[in-house]
Amino acid sequence: MLSVVIKRVVGAIPTLFVIITLTFLMMRLTPGGPFDTGRVASPEVQANLLHAYHLDEPLYLQYFRYLKDLAQGDFGPSFTSKDFTVTQLIRQGFPVSLQLGLSAMALAIVVGLALGTFGALRRNQVADHVVIAFSLVGIIIPNFVMAPILTLIFGVTLQWLPAGGWGNGHQLAYKILPVIALALPRISSIARLSRSSMIEAMQMPFIRTAYAKGLPRRLVLLRHASRAAILPVVSYLGPATAGIITGSIIVEQVFSIPGIGRYFVDAAINRDYTLVSGVVIFYGCIIVLFNLIVDILYGVLDPRIGRR
């Protein structure tokens, strides 16, 4: 297992290097700049700003300077939020996004596994068709449609829950709608995966052997079928968890949540090179980390992988 972890970590280094390089080049080659605002500054002021942030240097020098700063853990200053560095902004926004994403992922795992197992055990019955229909609806309707619908129904029309905001970070009412909106597509995906894998697991020879030994159905499901059926779901959880933590940009915008997604959108609009690059690189590290965690979990659930 240790060798698998080392291989994954070493293999992630070129991936992160490509992400850093492409992000740097794309931001620098995009027309316009962080100081191209509606105000017309004098050439002297423009030159001083570019010089202060080293933007007047050749592109390759800017690139090597950026790599040097990253090696020291410095994402650089924010061009638009001048009182904060990129690291400080990420430190402020990420805990909110992390709390939102992990809450949505926990809800998706519990509900998705329950629905998938429920449908698999009632294959081709009415309950199974309901699970399949729900899964399709959840996948088809995107977040940017579901989030305003939930806000309109429960926040504006019925006024059961706050329509936006994050409260003081500890008020449950503010979290319900964004968590549900963020979790619905993952619930649908997990339900479909767990249903298919459970149906396949229930048809395996060792399940028939367990029944032949006289084990009750509950023990067969918990000890044998669920262990085999969970493997495809675990494979999905790595990128899904990373995506739900770092991909809540739309939900954060709709519900006015002060997460890292808000900083990313503002930085992209204002061409804040360092903030966009810092968030993208941070996202890349999160994705690599969760894929590594999934590899470890996969090895625990299936020891044959850990011995490879």
Tab-separated table of C-alpha atoms in Angstrom:
chain	number	residue	atom	x	y	z
A	1	MET	CA	0.000	0.000	0.000
A	2	LEU	CA	2.861	2.381	0.814
A	3	SER	CA	4.324	1.867	-2.652
A	4	VAL	CA	0.947	2.718	-4.214
A	5	VAL	CA	0.778	5.963	-2.208
A	6	ILE	CA	4.341	6.926	-3.194
A	7	LYS	CA	3.632	6.224	-6.876
A	8	ARG	CA	0.472	8.357	-6.789
A	9	VAL	CA	2.247	11.262	-5.086
A	10	VAL	CA	5.189	11.173	-7.507
A	11	GLY	CA	2.821	10.835	-10.471
A	12	ALA	CA	0.854	13.872	-9.326
A	13	ILE	CA	3.854	16.209	-9.557
A	14	PRO	CA	3.905	16.417	-13.407
A	15	THR	CA	0.121	16.886	-13.386
A	16	LEU	CA	0.359	19.841	-11.008
A	17	PHE	CA	3.233	21.290	-13.038
A	18	VAL	CA	1.107	21.164	-16.208
A	19	ILE	CA	-1.805	22.794	-14.364
A	20	ILE	CA	0.446	25.590	-13.098
A	21	THR	CA	1.958	26.205	-16.525
A	22	LEU	CA	-1.309	26.191	-18.467
A	23	THR	CA	-3.038	28.420	-15.912
A	24	PHE	CA	-0.179	30.901	-15.948
A	25	LEU	CA	-0.052	31.085	-19.745
A	26	MET	CA	-3.828	31.282	-20.223
A	27	MET	CA	-4.194	34.142	-17.757
A	28	ARG	CA	-1.236	36.099	-19.131
A	29	LEU	CA	-2.243	35.630	-22.786
A	30	THR	CA	-5.878	36.620	-22.219
A	31	PRO	CA	-6.619	40.093	-23.673
A	32	GLY	CA	-6.739	42.849	-21.073
A	33	GLY	CA	-5.134	43.048	-17.677
A	34	PRO	CA	-5.902	43.478	-13.978
A	35	PHE	CA	-5.504	47.258	-14.178
A	36	ASP	CA	-7.680	47.796	-17.272
A	37	THR	CA	-10.551	49.435	-15.423
A	38	GLY	CA	-13.013	52.118	-16.416
A	39	ARG	CA	-10.747	54.786	-14.972
A	40	VAL	CA	-8.170	56.209	-17.342
A	41	ALA	CA	-4.863	56.301	-15.485
A	42	SER	CA	-1.860	58.245	-16.677
A	43	PRO	CA	0.900	56.295	-18.427
A	44	GLU	CA	3.173	56.924	-15.445
A	45	VAL	CA	0.676	55.364	-13.019
A	46	GLN	CA	0.135	52.392	-15.322
A	47	ALA	CA	3.882	51.866	-15.641
A	48	ASN	CA	4.367	52.057	-11.859
A	49	LEU	CA	1.606	49.481	-11.262
A	50	LEU	CA	3.034	47.077	-13.820
A	51	HIS	CA	6.515	47.503	-12.377
A	52	ALA	CA	5.306	46.971	-8.793
A	53	TYR	CA	3.828	43.584	-9.705
A	54	HIS	CA	6.623	42.670	-12.179
A	55	LEU	CA	4.153	42.612	-15.073
A	56	ASP	CA	6.509	44.681	-17.217
A	57	GLU	CA	9.042	41.849	-17.292
A	58	PRO	CA	9.252	39.300	-20.130
A	59	LEU	CA	6.801	36.433	-19.829
A	60	TYR	CA	9.434	33.802	-19.108
A	61	LEU	CA	10.842	35.864	-16.228
A	62	GLN	CA	7.353	36.257	-14.768
A	63	TYR	CA	6.898	32.494	-15.059
A	64	PHE	CA	10.119	31.572	-13.285
A	65	ARG	CA	9.451	34.165	-10.596
A	66	TYR	CA	6.002	32.649	-10.054
A	67	LEU	CA	7.440	29.120	-9.804
A	68	LYS	CA	10.006	30.361	-7.268
A	69	ASP	CA	7.283	31.928	-5.130
A	70	LEU	CA	5.130	28.777	-5.334
A	71	ALA	CA	8.051	26.665	-4.175
A	72	GLN	CA	8.050	28.809	-1.024
A	73	GLY	CA	4.303	28.420	-0.559
A	74	ASP	CA	3.551	31.957	-1.718
A	75	PHE	CA	0.685	32.399	-4.204
A	76	GLY	CA	1.472	36.086	-4.506
A	77	PRO	CA	-0.558	39.235	-3.845
A	78	SER	CA	-4.068	39.787	-5.106
A	79	PHE	CA	-4.216	42.509	-7.760
A	80	THR	CA	-7.774	43.534	-6.933
A	81	SER	CA	-7.959	42.887	-3.168
A	82	LYS	CA	-4.855	44.867	-2.375
A	83	ASP	CA	-5.088	44.425	1.395
A	84	PHE	CA	-4.903	40.623	1.126
A	85	THR	CA	-2.629	38.023	-0.373
A	86	VAL	CA	-4.013	35.121	-2.385
A	87	THR	CA	-3.182	32.756	0.474
A	88	GLN	CA	-5.191	34.865	2.920
A	89	LEU	CA	-8.220	34.942	0.601
A	90	ILE	CA	-8.100	31.178	0.116
A	91	ARG	CA	-7.765	30.718	3.868
A	92	GLN	CA	-10.868	32.850	4.401
A	93	GLY	CA	-13.082	31.273	1.747
A	94	PHE	CA	-12.084	27.620	1.752
A	95	PRO	CA	-13.440	26.657	5.217
A	96	VAL	CA	-16.902	27.797	4.094
A	97	SER	CA	-16.659	25.875	0.813
A	98	LEU	CA	-15.270	22.849	2.666
A	99	GLN	CA	-18.144	22.843	5.167
A	100	LEU	CA	-20.702	23.234	2.396
A	101	GLY	CA	-19.110	20.571	0.196
A	102	LEU	CA	-18.578	17.950	2.899
A	103	SER	CA	-22.135	18.410	4.184
A	104	ALA	CA	-23.503	17.951	0.667
A	105	MET	CA	-21.268	14.918	0.068
A	106	ALA	CA	-22.321	13.269	3.328
A	107	LEU	CA	-25.972	13.768	2.401
A	108	ALA	CA	-25.325	12.421	-1.100
A	109	ILE	CA	-23.590	9.279	0.185
A	110	VAL	CA	-26.255	8.401	2.754
A	111	VAL	CA	-29.265	9.095	0.535
A	112	GLY	CA	-27.660	7.794	-2.672
A	113	LEU	CA	-26.575	4.466	-1.165
A	114	ALA	CA	-29.957	4.010	0.488
A	115	LEU	CA	-31.856	4.705	-2.729
A	116	GLY	CA	-29.563	2.550	-4.861
A	117	THR	CA	-29.753	-0.419	-2.498
A	118	PHE	CA	-33.505	-0.006	-2.123
A	119	GLY	CA	-33.960	-0.039	-5.900
A	120	ALA	CA	-31.623	-3.005	-6.413
A	121	LEU	CA	-33.456	-5.158	-3.871
A	122	ARG	CA	-36.745	-4.356	-5.620
A	123	ARG	CA	-35.502	-4.713	-9.158
A	124	ASN	CA	-38.085	-4.057	-11.890
A	125	GLN	CA	-40.729	-3.174	-9.329
A	126	VAL	CA	-42.467	0.179	-8.929
A	127	ALA	CA	-40.004	1.318	-6.248
A	128	ASP	CA	-37.083	0.558	-8.573
A	129	HIS	CA	-38.616	2.590	-11.398
A	130	VAL	CA	-39.138	5.514	-9.008
A	131	VAL	CA	-35.461	5.404	-7.996
A	132	ILE	CA	-34.367	5.326	-11.646
A	133	ALA	CA	-36.651	8.260	-12.526
A	134	PHE	CA	-35.400	10.297	-9.571
A	135	SER	CA	-31.795	9.596	-10.562
A	136	LEU	CA	-32.380	10.742	-14.127
A	137	VAL	CA	-34.098	13.946	-13.007
A	138	GLY	CA	-31.293	14.744	-10.570
A	139	ILE	CA	-28.633	14.297	-13.241
A	140	ILE	CA	-30.487	16.162	-15.990
A	141	ILE	CA	-31.360	19.298	-13.976
A	142	PRO	CA	-28.141	21.285	-13.323
A	143	ASN	CA	-27.292	23.248	-10.190
A	144	PHE	CA	-27.847	26.626	-11.782
A	145	VAL	CA	-31.468	25.606	-12.414
A	146	MET	CA	-32.153	23.669	-9.213
A	147	ALA	CA	-30.704	26.294	-6.854
A	148	PRO	CA	-33.002	29.163	-8.006
A	149	ILE	CA	-36.007	26.786	-7.996
A	150	LEU	CA	-35.353	25.779	-4.391
A	151	THR	CA	-34.845	29.417	-3.433
A	152	LEU	CA	-38.072	30.482	-5.136
A	153	ILE	CA	-40.181	27.721	-3.565
A	154	PHE	CA	-38.821	27.418	-0.021
A	155	GLY	CA	-37.204	30.810	0.441
A	156	VAL	CA	-39.474	33.283	-1.350
A	157	THR	CA	-42.898	31.653	-1.750
A	158	LEU	CA	-43.199	29.511	1.390
A	159	GLN	CA	-40.603	31.469	3.413
A	160	TRP	CA	-39.646	28.340	5.341
A	161	LEU	CA	-35.900	28.876	4.931
A	162	PRO	CA	-33.552	31.815	4.252
A	163	ALA	CA	-33.268	32.540	0.548
A	164	GLY	CA	-29.590	33.384	0.758
A	165	GLY	CA	-26.618	34.172	2.941
A	166	TRP	CA	-24.592	32.064	5.348
A	167	GLY	CA	-25.667	33.524	8.692
A	168	ASN	CA	-22.894	33.378	11.265
A	169	GLY	CA	-21.682	30.021	9.967
A	170	HIS	CA	-23.422	28.014	12.695
A	171	GLN	CA	-27.092	28.475	11.755
A	172	LEU	CA	-28.485	25.320	10.203
A	173	ALA	CA	-31.366	27.053	8.409
A	174	TYR	CA	-28.981	28.900	6.073
A	175	LYS	CA	-27.264	25.663	5.023
A	176	ILE	CA	-30.230	23.464	4.124
A	177	LEU	CA	-31.055	24.827	0.658
A	178	PRO	CA	-27.467	25.170	-0.655
A	179	VAL	CA	-26.537	21.730	0.681
A	180	ILE	CA	-29.555	20.122	-1.002
A	181	ALA	CA	-28.932	21.962	-4.280
A	182	LEU	CA	-25.304	20.881	-4.282
A	183	ALA	CA	-26.024	17.295	-3.244
A	184	LEU	CA	-28.844	16.404	-5.658
A	185	PRO	CA	-26.705	15.546	-8.729
A	186	ARG	CA	-24.375	13.435	-6.561
A	187	ILE	CA	-27.305	11.665	-4.914
A	188	SER	CA	-28.535	10.677	-8.362
A	189	SER	CA	-25.121	9.465	-9.529
A	190	ILE	CA	-24.442	7.465	-6.369
A	191	ALA	CA	-27.934	5.948	-6.484
A	192	ARG	CA	-27.417	4.757	-10.065
A	193	LEU	CA	-23.930	3.392	-9.334
A	194	SER	CA	-24.919	1.618	-6.131
A	195	ARG	CA	-28.041	0.144	-7.734
A	196	SER	CA	-26.103	-1.303	-10.665
A	197	SER	CA	-23.235	-2.615	-8.539
A	198	MET	CA	-25.607	-4.116	-5.953
A	199	ILE	CA	-27.555	-5.948	-8.668
A	200	GLU	CA	-24.291	-7.310	-10.053
A	201	ALA	CA	-23.019	-8.270	-6.599
A	202	MET	CA	-26.213	-10.130	-5.715
A	203	GLN	CA	-25.705	-12.372	-8.757
A	204	MET	CA	-22.151	-13.422	-7.826
A	205	PRO	CA	-21.397	-17.028	-6.788
A	206	PHE	CA	-20.229	-16.154	-3.268
A	207	ILE	CA	-23.622	-14.569	-2.539
A	208	ARG	CA	-25.387	-17.786	-3.552
A	209	THR	CA	-22.935	-19.688	-1.365
A	210	ALA	CA	-23.727	-17.448	1.597
A	211	TYR	CA	-27.434	-18.082	1.143
A	212	ALA	CA	-26.773	-21.820	0.805
A	213	LYS	CA	-25.006	-21.779	4.179
A	214	GLY	CA	-28.207	-20.464	5.725
A	215	LEU	CA	-27.088	-16.898	6.463
A	216	PRO	CA	-29.987	-14.452	6.846
A	217	ARG	CA	-30.490	-11.886	4.106
A	218	ARG	CA	-29.479	-8.984	6.350
A	219	LEU	CA	-26.056	-10.494	7.059
A	220	VAL	CA	-25.526	-11.398	3.414
A	221	LEU	CA	-26.175	-7.802	2.408
A	222	LEU	CA	-24.072	-6.201	5.124
A	223	ARG	CA	-21.088	-8.562	5.181
A	224	HIS	CA	-20.802	-9.695	1.576
A	225	ALA	CA	-22.878	-7.872	-1.035
A	226	SER	CA	-22.305	-4.357	0.274
A	227	ARG	CA	-18.513	-4.818	0.353
A	228	ALA	CA	-18.455	-5.811	-3.314
A	229	ALA	CA	-21.055	-3.252	-4.382
A	230	ILE	CA	-19.335	-0.311	-2.706
A	231	LEU	CA	-16.153	-0.476	-4.838
A	232	PRO	CA	-17.520	1.383	-7.907
A	233	VAL	CA	-19.031	3.988	-5.586
A	234	VAL	CA	-15.677	4.510	-3.850
A	235	SER	CA	-14.041	5.076	-7.255
A	236	TYR	CA	-16.597	7.782	-7.939
A	237	LEU	CA	-16.223	9.452	-4.529
A	238	GLY	CA	-12.679	10.753	-5.126
A	239	PRO	CA	-13.305	13.153	-8.013
A	240	ALA	CA	-16.880	13.723	-6.830
A	241	THR	CA	-15.808	14.886	-3.365
A	242	ALA	CA	-13.083	17.095	-4.789
A	243	GLY	CA	-15.552	18.475	-7.314
A	244	ILE	CA	-18.287	19.138	-4.787
A	245	ILE	CA	-15.866	20.997	-2.504
A	246	THR	CA	-14.247	23.044	-5.233
A	247	GLY	CA	-17.111	23.121	-7.727
A	248	SER	CA	-19.736	24.923	-5.650
A	249	ILE	CA	-19.169	28.193	-7.521
A	250	ILE	CA	-22.699	28.412	-8.924
A	251	VAL	CA	-24.386	27.471	-5.652
A	252	GLU	CA	-22.233	29.939	-3.727
A	253	GLN	CA	-23.141	32.698	-6.164
A	254	VAL	CA	-26.880	31.941	-6.090
A	255	PHE	CA	-27.073	31.801	-2.285
A	256	SER	CA	-24.475	34.567	-1.670
A	257	ILE	CA	-22.216	32.247	0.306
A	258	PRO	CA	-18.769	33.700	1.155
A	259	GLY	CA	-16.825	30.693	-0.101
A	260	ILE	CA	-13.816	30.349	-2.333
A	261	GLY	CA	-16.031	30.194	-5.414
A	262	ARG	CA	-16.986	33.844	-4.974
A	263	TYR	CA	-13.337	34.873	-5.030
A	264	PHE	CA	-12.733	32.794	-8.140
A	265	VAL	CA	-15.604	34.391	-10.070
A	266	ASP	CA	-14.603	37.928	-9.047
A	267	ALA	CA	-10.975	37.223	-9.902
A	268	ALA	CA	-11.875	35.874	-13.353
A	269	ILE	CA	-14.014	38.926	-14.111
A	270	ASN	CA	-11.336	41.358	-12.921
A	271	ARG	CA	-8.450	39.379	-14.481
A	272	ASP	CA	-6.760	38.946	-11.127
A	273	TYR	CA	-3.986	36.690	-12.429
A	274	THR	CA	-2.548	35.545	-9.128
A	275	LEU	CA	-5.917	34.847	-7.455
A	276	VAL	CA	-7.245	32.815	-10.409
A	277	SER	CA	-3.991	30.876	-10.661
A	278	GLY	CA	-3.868	30.314	-6.918
A	279	VAL	CA	-7.432	28.985	-6.753
A	280	VAL	CA	-6.923	26.693	-9.777
A	281	ILE	CA	-3.686	25.281	-8.340
A	282	PHE	CA	-5.354	24.847	-4.964
A	283	TYR	CA	-8.229	23.010	-6.669
A	284	GLY	CA	-5.723	20.763	-8.427
A	285	CYS	CA	-4.063	19.859	-5.131
A	286	ILE	CA	-7.441	19.047	-3.587
A	287	ILE	CA	-8.343	16.750	-6.495
A	288	VAL	CA	-4.992	14.937	-6.254
A	289	LEU	CA	-5.431	14.557	-2.478
A	290	PHE	CA	-8.904	13.034	-2.700
A	291	ASN	CA	-7.893	10.694	-5.516
A	292	LEU	CA	-5.067	9.508	-3.267
A	293	ILE	CA	-7.519	8.934	-0.409
A	294	VAL	CA	-9.726	6.890	-2.745
A	295	ASP	CA	-6.756	4.767	-3.810
A	296	ILE	CA	-6.046	4.015	-0.142
A	297	LEU	CA	-9.709	3.177	0.578
A	298	TYR	CA	-9.833	0.982	-2.505
A	299	GLY	CA	-6.800	-0.908	-1.272
A	300	VAL	CA	-8.428	-1.422	2.139
A	301	LEU	CA	-11.675	-2.700	0.609
A	302	ASP	CA	-9.899	-4.819	-2.009
A	303	PRO	CA	-6.530	-6.054	-0.629
A	304	ARG	CA	-5.503	-7.330	-4.071
A	305	ILE	CA	-4.943	-3.693	-5.129
A	306	GLY	CA	-2.724	-2.915	-2.151
A	307	ARG	CA	-0.416	-5.808	-3.124
A	308	ARG	CA	0.144	-4.572	-6.671
